[in-house]
Short mmCIF file of C-alpha atoms in Angstrom, two decimals:
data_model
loop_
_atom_site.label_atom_id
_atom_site.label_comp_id
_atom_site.label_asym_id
_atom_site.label_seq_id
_atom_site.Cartn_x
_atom_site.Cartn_y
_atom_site.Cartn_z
CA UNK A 1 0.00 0.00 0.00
CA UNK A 2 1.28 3.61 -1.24
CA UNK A 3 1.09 5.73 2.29
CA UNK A 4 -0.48 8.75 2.40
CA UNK A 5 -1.97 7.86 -1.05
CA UNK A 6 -5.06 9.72 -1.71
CA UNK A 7 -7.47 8.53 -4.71
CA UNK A 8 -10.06 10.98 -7.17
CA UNK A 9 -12.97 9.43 -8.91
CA UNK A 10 -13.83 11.63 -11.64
CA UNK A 11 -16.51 11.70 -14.39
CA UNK A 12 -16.91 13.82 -17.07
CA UNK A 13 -18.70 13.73 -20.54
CA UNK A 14 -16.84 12.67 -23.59
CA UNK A 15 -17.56 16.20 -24.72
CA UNK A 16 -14.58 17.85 -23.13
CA UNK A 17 -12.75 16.02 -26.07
CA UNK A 18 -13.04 17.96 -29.50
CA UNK A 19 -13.54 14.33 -30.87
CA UNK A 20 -16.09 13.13 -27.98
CA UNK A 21 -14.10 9.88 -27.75
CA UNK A 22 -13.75 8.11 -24.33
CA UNK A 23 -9.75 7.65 -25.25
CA UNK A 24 -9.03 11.80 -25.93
CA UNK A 25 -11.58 12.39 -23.07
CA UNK A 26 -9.39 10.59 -20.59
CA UNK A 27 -6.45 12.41 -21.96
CA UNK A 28 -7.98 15.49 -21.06
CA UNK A 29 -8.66 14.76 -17.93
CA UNK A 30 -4.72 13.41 -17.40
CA UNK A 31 -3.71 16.65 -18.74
CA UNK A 32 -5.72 18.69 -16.94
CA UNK A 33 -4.93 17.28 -13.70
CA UNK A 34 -1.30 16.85 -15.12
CA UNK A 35 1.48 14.60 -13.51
CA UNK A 36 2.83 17.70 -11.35
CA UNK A 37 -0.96 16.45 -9.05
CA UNK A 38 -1.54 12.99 -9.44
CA UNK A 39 -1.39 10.10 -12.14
CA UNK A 40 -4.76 9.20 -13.48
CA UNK A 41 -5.55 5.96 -14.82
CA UNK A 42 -8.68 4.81 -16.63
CA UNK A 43 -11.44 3.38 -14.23
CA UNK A 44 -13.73 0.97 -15.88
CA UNK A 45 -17.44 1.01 -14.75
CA UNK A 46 -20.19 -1.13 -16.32
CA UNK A 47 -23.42 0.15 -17.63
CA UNK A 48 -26.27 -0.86 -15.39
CA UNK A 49 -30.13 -1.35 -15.70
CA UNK A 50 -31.14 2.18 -15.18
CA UNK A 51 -34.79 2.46 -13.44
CA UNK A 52 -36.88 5.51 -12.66
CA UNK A 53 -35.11 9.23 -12.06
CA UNK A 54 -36.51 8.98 -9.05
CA UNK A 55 -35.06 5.79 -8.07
CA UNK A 56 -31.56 6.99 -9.22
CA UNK A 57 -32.29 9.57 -6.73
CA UNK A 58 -33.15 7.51 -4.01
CA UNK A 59 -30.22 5.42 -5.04
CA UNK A 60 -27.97 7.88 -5.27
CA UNK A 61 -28.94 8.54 -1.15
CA UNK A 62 -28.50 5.12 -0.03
CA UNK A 63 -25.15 4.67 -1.79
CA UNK A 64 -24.34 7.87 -0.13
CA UNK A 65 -25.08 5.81 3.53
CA UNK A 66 -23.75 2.79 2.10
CA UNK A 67 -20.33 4.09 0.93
CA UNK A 68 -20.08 5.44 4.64
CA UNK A 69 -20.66 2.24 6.36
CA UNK A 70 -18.20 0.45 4.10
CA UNK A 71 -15.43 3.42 4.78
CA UNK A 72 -16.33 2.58 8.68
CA UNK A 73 -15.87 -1.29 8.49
CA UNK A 74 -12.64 -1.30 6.38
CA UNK A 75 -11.26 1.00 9.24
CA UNK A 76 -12.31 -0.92 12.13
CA UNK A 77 -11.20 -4.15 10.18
CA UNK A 78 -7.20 -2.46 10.03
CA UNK A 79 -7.82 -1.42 13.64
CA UNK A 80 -8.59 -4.49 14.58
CA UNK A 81 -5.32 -5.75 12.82
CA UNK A 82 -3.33 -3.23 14.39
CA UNK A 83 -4.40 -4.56 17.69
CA UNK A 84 -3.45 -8.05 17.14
CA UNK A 85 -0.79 -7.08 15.57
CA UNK A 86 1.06 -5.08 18.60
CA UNK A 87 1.00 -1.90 16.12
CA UNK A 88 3.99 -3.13 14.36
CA UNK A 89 3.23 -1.23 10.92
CA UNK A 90 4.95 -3.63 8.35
CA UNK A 91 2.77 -6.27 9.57
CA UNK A 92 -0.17 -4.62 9.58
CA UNK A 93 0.38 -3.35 6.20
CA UNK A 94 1.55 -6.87 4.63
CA UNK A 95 -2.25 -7.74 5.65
CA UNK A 96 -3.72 -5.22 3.80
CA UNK A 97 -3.97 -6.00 0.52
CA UNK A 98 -6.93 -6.28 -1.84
CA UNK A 99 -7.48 -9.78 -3.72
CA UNK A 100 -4.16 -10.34 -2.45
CA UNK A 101 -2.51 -7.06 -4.67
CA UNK A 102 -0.99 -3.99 -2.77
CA UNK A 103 -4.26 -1.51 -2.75
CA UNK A 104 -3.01 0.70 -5.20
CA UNK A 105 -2.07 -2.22 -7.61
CA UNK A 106 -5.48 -3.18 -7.41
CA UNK A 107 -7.31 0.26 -7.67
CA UNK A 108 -5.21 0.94 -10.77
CA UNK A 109 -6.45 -2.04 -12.52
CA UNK A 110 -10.25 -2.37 -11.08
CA UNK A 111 -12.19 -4.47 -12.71
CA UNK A 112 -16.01 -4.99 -12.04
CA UNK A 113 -17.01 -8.21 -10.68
CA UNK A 114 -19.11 -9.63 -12.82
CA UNK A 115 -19.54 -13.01 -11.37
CA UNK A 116 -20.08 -11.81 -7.83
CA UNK A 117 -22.35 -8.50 -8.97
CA UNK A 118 -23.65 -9.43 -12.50
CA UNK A 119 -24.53 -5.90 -14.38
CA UNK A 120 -27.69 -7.31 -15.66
CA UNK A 121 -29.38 -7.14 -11.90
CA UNK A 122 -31.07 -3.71 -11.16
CA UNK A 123 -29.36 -1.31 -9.26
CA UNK A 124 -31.76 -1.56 -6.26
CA UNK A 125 -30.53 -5.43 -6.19
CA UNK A 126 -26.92 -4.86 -6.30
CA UNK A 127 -27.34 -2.46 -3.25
CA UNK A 128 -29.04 -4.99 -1.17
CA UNK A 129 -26.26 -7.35 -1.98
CA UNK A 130 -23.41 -5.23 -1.27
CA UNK A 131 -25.22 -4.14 2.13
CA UNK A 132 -25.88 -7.39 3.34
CA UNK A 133 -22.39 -8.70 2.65
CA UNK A 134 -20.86 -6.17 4.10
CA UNK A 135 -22.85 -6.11 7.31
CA UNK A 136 -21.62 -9.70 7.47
CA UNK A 137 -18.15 -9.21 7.33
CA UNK A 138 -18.77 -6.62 9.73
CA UNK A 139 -21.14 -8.86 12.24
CA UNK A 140 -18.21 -11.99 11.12
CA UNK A 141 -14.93 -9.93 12.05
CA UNK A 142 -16.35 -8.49 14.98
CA UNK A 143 -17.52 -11.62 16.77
CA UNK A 144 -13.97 -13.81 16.12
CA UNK A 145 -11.26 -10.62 17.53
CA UNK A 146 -14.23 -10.65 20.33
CA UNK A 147 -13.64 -13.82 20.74
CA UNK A 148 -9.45 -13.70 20.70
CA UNK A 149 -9.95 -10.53 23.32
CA UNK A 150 -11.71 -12.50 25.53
CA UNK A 151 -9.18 -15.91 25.25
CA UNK A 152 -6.17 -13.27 25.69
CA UNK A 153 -7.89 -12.02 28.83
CA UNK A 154 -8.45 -15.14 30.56
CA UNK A 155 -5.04 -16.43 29.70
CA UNK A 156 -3.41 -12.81 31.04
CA UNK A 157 -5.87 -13.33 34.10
CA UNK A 158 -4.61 -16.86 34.71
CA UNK A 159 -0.94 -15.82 33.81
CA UNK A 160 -0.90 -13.22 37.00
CA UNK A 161 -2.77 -15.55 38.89
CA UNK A 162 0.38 -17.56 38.56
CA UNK A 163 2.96 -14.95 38.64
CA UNK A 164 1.44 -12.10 40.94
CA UNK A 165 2.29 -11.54 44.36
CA UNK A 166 0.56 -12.97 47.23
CA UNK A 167 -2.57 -10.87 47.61
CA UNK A 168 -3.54 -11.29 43.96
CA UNK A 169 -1.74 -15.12 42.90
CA UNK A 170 -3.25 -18.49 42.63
CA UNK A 171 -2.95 -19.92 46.15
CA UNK A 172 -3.34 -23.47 44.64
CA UNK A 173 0.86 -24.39 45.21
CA UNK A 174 1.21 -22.02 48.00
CA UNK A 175 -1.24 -23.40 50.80
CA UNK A 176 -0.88 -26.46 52.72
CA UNK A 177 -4.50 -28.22 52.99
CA UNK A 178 -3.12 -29.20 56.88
CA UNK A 179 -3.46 -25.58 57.67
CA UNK A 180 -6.86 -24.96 56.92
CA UNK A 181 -9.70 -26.81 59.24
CA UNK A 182 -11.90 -28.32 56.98
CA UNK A 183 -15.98 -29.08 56.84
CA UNK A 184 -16.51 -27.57 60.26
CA UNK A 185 -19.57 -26.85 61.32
CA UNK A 186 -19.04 -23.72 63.55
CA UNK A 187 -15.13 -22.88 62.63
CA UNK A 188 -13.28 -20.79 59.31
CA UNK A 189 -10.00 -20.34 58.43
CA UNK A 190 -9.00 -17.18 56.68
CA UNK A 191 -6.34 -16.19 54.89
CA UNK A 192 -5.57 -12.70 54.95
CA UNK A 193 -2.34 -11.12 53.41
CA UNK A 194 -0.98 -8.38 54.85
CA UNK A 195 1.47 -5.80 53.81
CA UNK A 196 4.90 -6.64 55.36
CA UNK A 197 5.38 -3.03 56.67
CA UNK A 198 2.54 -4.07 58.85
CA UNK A 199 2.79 -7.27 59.67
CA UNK A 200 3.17 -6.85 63.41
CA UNK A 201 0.44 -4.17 63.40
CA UNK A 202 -1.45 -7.67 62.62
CA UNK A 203 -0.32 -9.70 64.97
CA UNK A 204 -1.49 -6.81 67.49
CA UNK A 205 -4.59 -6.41 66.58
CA UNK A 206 -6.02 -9.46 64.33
CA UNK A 207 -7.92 -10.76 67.45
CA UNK A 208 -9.57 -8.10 68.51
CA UNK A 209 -11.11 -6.52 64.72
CA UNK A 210 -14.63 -8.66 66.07
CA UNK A 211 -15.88 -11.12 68.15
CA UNK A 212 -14.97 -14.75 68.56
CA UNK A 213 -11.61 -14.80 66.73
CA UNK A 214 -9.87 -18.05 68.25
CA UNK A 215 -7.06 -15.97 70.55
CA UNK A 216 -3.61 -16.93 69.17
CA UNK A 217 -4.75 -18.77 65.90
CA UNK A 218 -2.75 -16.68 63.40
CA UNK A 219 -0.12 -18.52 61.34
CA UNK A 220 2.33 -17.16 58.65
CA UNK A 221 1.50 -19.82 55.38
CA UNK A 222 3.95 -18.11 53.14
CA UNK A 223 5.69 -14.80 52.55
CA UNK A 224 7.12 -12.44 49.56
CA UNK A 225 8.70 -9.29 48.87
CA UNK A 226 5.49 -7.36 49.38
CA UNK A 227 3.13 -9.53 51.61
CA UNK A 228 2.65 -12.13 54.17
CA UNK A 229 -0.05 -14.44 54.16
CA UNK A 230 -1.72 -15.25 57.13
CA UNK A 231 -4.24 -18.10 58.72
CA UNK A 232 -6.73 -16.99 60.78
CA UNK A 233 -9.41 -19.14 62.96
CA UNK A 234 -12.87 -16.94 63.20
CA UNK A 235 -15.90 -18.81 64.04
CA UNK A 236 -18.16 -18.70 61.39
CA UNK A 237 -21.58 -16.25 62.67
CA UNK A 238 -18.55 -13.76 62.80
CA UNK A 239 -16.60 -14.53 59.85
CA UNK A 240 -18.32 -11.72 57.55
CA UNK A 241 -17.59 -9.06 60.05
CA UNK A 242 -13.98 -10.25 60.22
CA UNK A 243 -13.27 -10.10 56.66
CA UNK A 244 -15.17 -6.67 56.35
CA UNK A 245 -12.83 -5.24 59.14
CA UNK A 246 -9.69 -6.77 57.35
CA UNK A 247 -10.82 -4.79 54.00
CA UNK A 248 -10.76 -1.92 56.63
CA UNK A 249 -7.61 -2.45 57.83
CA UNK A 250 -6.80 -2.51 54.01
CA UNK A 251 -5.63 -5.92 54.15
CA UNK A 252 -6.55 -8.59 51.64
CA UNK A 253 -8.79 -11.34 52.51
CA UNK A 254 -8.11 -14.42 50.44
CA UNK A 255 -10.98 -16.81 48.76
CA UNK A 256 -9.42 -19.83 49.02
CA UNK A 257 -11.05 -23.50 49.38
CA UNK A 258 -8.84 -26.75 48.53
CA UNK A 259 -9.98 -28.44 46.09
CA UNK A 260 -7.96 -32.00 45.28
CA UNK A 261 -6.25 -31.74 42.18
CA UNK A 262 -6.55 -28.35 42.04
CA UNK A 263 -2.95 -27.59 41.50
CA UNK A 264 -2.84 -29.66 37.92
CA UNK A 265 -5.88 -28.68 37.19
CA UNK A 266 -4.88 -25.25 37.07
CA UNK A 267 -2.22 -25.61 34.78
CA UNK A 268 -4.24 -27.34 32.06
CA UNK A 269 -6.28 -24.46 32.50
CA UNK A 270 -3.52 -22.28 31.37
CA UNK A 271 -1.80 -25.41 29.41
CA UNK A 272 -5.42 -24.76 27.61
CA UNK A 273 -5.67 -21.23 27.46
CA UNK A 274 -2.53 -20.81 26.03
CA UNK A 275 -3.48 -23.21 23.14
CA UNK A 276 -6.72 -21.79 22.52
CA UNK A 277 -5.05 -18.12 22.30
CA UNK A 278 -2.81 -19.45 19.45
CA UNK A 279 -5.44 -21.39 17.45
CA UNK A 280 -7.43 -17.89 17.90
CA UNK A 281 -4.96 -15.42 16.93
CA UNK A 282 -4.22 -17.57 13.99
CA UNK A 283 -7.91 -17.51 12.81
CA UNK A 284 -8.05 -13.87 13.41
CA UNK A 285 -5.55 -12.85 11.37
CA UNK A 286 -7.19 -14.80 8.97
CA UNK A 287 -10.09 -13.47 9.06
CA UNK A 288 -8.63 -9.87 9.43
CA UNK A 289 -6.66 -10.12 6.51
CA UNK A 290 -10.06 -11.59 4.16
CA UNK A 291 -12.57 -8.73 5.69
CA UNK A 292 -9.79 -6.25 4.93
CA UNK A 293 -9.48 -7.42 1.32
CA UNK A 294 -13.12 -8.13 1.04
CA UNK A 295 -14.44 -4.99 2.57
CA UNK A 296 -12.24 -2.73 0.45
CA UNK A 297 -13.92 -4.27 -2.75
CA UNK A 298 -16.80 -3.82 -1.53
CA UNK A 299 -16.15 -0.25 -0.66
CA UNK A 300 -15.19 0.60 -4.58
CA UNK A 301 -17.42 -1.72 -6.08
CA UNK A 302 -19.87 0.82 -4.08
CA UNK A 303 -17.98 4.09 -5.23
CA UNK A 304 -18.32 2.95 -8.84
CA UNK A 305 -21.89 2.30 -8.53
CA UNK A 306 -22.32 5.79 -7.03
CA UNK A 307 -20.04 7.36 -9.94
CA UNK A 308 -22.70 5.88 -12.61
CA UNK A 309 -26.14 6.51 -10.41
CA UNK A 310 -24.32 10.41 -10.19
CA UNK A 311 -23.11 10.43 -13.77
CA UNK A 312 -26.71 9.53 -15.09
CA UNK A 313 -28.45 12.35 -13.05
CA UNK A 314 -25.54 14.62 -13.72
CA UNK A 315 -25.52 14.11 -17.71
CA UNK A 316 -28.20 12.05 -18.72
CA UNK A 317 -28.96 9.83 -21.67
CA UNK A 318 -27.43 8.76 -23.63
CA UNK A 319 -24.60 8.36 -21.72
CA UNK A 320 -21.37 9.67 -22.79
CA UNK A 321 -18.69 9.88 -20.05
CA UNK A 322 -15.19 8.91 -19.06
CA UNK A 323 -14.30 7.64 -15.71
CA UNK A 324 -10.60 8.68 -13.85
CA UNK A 325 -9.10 7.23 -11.35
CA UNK A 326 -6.37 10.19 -9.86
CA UNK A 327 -3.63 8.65 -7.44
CA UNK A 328 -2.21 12.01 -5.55
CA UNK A 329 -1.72 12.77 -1.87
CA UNK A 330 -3.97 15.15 0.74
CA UNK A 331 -1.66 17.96 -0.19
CA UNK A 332 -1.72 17.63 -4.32
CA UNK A 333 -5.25 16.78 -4.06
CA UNK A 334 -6.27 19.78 -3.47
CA UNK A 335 -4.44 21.55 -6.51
CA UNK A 336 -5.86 18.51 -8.44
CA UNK A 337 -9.20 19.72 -7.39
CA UNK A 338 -8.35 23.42 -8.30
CA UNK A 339 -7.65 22.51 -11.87
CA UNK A 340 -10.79 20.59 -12.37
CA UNK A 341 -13.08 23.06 -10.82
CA UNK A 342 -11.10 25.84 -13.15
CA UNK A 343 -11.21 23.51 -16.58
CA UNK A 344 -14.92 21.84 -15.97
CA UNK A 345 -16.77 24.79 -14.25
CA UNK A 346 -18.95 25.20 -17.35
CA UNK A 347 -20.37 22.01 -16.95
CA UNK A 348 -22.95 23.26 -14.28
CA UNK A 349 -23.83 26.20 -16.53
CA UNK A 350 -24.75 29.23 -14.70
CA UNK A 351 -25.83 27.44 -11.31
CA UNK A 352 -23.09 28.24 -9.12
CA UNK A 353 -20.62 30.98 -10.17
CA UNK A 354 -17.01 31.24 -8.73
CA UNK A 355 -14.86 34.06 -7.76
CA UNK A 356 -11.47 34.26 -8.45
CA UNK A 357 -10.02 31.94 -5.48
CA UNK A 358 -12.53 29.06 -6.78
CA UNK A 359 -15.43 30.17 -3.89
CA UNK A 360 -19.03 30.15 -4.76
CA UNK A 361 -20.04 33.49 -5.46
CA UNK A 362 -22.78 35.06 -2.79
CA UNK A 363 -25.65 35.07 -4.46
CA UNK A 364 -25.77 31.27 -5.05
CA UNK A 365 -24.44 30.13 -1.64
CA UNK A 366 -28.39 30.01 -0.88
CA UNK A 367 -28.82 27.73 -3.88
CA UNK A 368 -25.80 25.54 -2.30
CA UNK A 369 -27.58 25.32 1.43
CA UNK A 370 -30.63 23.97 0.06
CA UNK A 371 -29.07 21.49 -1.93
CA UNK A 372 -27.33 20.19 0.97
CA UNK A 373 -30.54 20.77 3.64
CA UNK A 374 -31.80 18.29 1.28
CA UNK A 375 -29.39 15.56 1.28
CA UNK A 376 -28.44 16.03 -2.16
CA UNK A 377 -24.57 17.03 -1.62
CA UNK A 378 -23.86 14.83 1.17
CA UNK A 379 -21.07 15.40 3.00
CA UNK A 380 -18.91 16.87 0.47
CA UNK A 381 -18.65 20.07 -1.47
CA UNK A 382 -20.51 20.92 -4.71
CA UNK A 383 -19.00 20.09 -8.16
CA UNK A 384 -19.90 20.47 -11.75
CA UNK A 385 -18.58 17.51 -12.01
CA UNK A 386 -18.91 13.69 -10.65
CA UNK A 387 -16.31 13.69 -7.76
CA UNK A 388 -15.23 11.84 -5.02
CA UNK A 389 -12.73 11.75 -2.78
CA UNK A 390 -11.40 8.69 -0.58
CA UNK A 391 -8.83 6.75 1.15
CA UNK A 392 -7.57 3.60 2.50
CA UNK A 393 -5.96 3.28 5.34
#
């Protein structure tokens, strides 16, 4: 992928040729956007089944909102594989590729799918079946990195559990089962671990935080840098209390009940984790790098529909127009734009007149805000010409 590459669709009518033929046409357009801006390549768009004007316009809308949502999912597909990826760039942009070409090897030589989107179906159709694919690449991408986040969790979860000190680890290989009384009816053991600084604060005061704490019943288990963990005997109508004064205290009670086998069970847990996060990050990638390819054709199969539903209402039947695809940058594109606004102009007539610097004139700004009150415009700026700008990032 070319970074920083920014791409032009433009349409125009064969007319802007002395000749009228698509072939000087193009060569027009390359020489009025000249190399200094961009390189412009042919961009070859079937002719569709063309219905009602006022179904181009309503078409013309919903591509508008489809194009948008397509532009949204091929972003949140390379997040996605930015994530899994650690953010390391060269990675992220060896999975980006379209039908398994570089984006702007593929862009320069787009071809319509005619297999996938025959050009015989009506318009309406081919929207519906770009929508609903793309929804499911959406729904499909979403739902297996959901799933990897949530394996990678666990396994980090289990991983401290293992590794973490001794008021947050697994207590599984630390605690003796002889230390604990078990299955008695009116006695608990706790284990509470307390910050070293204070351990002999504890030791002061353990047996007095409530009631019917068994008088000289704590016992160190085990010990670290930060913490030691202690046993303590409460009887059980007070064991609630005890704990709740030990949060107090801002020491950390300990849920811990022995459970035999618990110690290999444990680590097939991780053993299994560990696995699982592979196989998943494998099939996420995967599927990353397919909805990034698949989602970007979408995403121009889209623009090119919206190019002919625009060029049909912009110059009618029969139609006579030339299609451009400009490769430039952010920075050239708007010179690009500059020269085409300045050269094709006359192609809106008298609607919207230009000063000097290439702004509408006053007196048809009010023109322009009911245009785009209505939708019509959509997010971008009005041309005389079809144009749209996009990316791919």
């Amino acid at each position: 992928m070319s970074k920083g590459s920014k791409y032009l669709l433009v349409s125009l009518p064969t007319s802007i040729s002395p000749s009228s033929h698509p072939d000087e046409a193009l060569t027009a357009l390359r020489s009025t956007i000249s190399n200094d801006y961009g390189t412009t390549y042919p961009f070859a768009i079937p002719t569709f089944k063309i219905g009602t004007l006022d179904a181009l316009v309503r078409q013309a809308d919903d591509l508008g909102k489809l194009e948008s949502t397509c532009e949204s999912v091929v972003h949140k597909v390379g997040e996605s594989l930015k994530s899994i990826l650690d953010g390391d760039e060269e990675k992220v942009q060896q999975n980006k590729t379209i039908n398994d070409k570089p984006v702007d090897q593929y862009l320069r030589a787009f071809q319509w799918n005619k297999v996938k989107y025959r050009a015989d179906k009506t318009i309406a159709d081919l929207i519906d079946s770009l929508q609903k694919e793309i929804q499911g690449i959406d729904n499909d991408v979403k739902a297996k990195f959901s799933q990897y986040n949530q394996t990678r969790t666990n396994l980090q979860t289990s991983q401290r559990r293992q590794t973490g000190n001794l008021a947050t680890k697994s207590l599984t290989t630390i605690v003796n089962p002889k230390s604990l009384i078990q299955n008695s009816e009116y006695l608990d053991t706790h284990l509470i671990a307390v910050p070293k600084t204070v351990a002999k604060e504890f030791y002061k005061t353990y047996e007095s935080l409530c009631p019917m704490v068994v008088p000289r019943s704590a016992a160190e288990v085990a010990s670290d840098e930060e913490f030691v963990l202690f046993s303590v005997v409460v009887f059980k109508k007070h064991s609630t209390e005890f704990v709740h004064k030990c949060r107090e205290k801002r020491w950390t009670p300990r849920d811990y009940k022995y459970k035999e086998g618990g110690k290999e069970e444990e680590a097939k847990e991780v053993d299994k984790l560990e696995k699982d996060e592979r196989k998943l990050w494998g099939e996420a990638i995967r599927l990353g790098r397919t909805g990034y390819s698949e989602s970007a054709m979408i995403w121009i199969h889209v623009l090119a529909l919206r190019v002919f539903v625009e060029t049909v209402l912009r110059y009618g039947l029969p139609l006579d127009y030339v299609c451009g695809l400009v490769q430039t940058t952010a920075k050239l594109a708007k010179n690009a734009k500059t020269n085409l606004d300045k050269t094709y102009s006359y192609l809106g007539g008298n609607a919207f007149v230009r000063d000097s610097k290439g702004r509408i004139k006053k007196d048809d700004q009010a023109s322009l805000n009911d245009m785009q009150a209505t939708g019509h415009l959509g997010d971008q700026e009005y041309s005389a010409f079809v144009y749209y700008e996009f990316e791919i990032v």
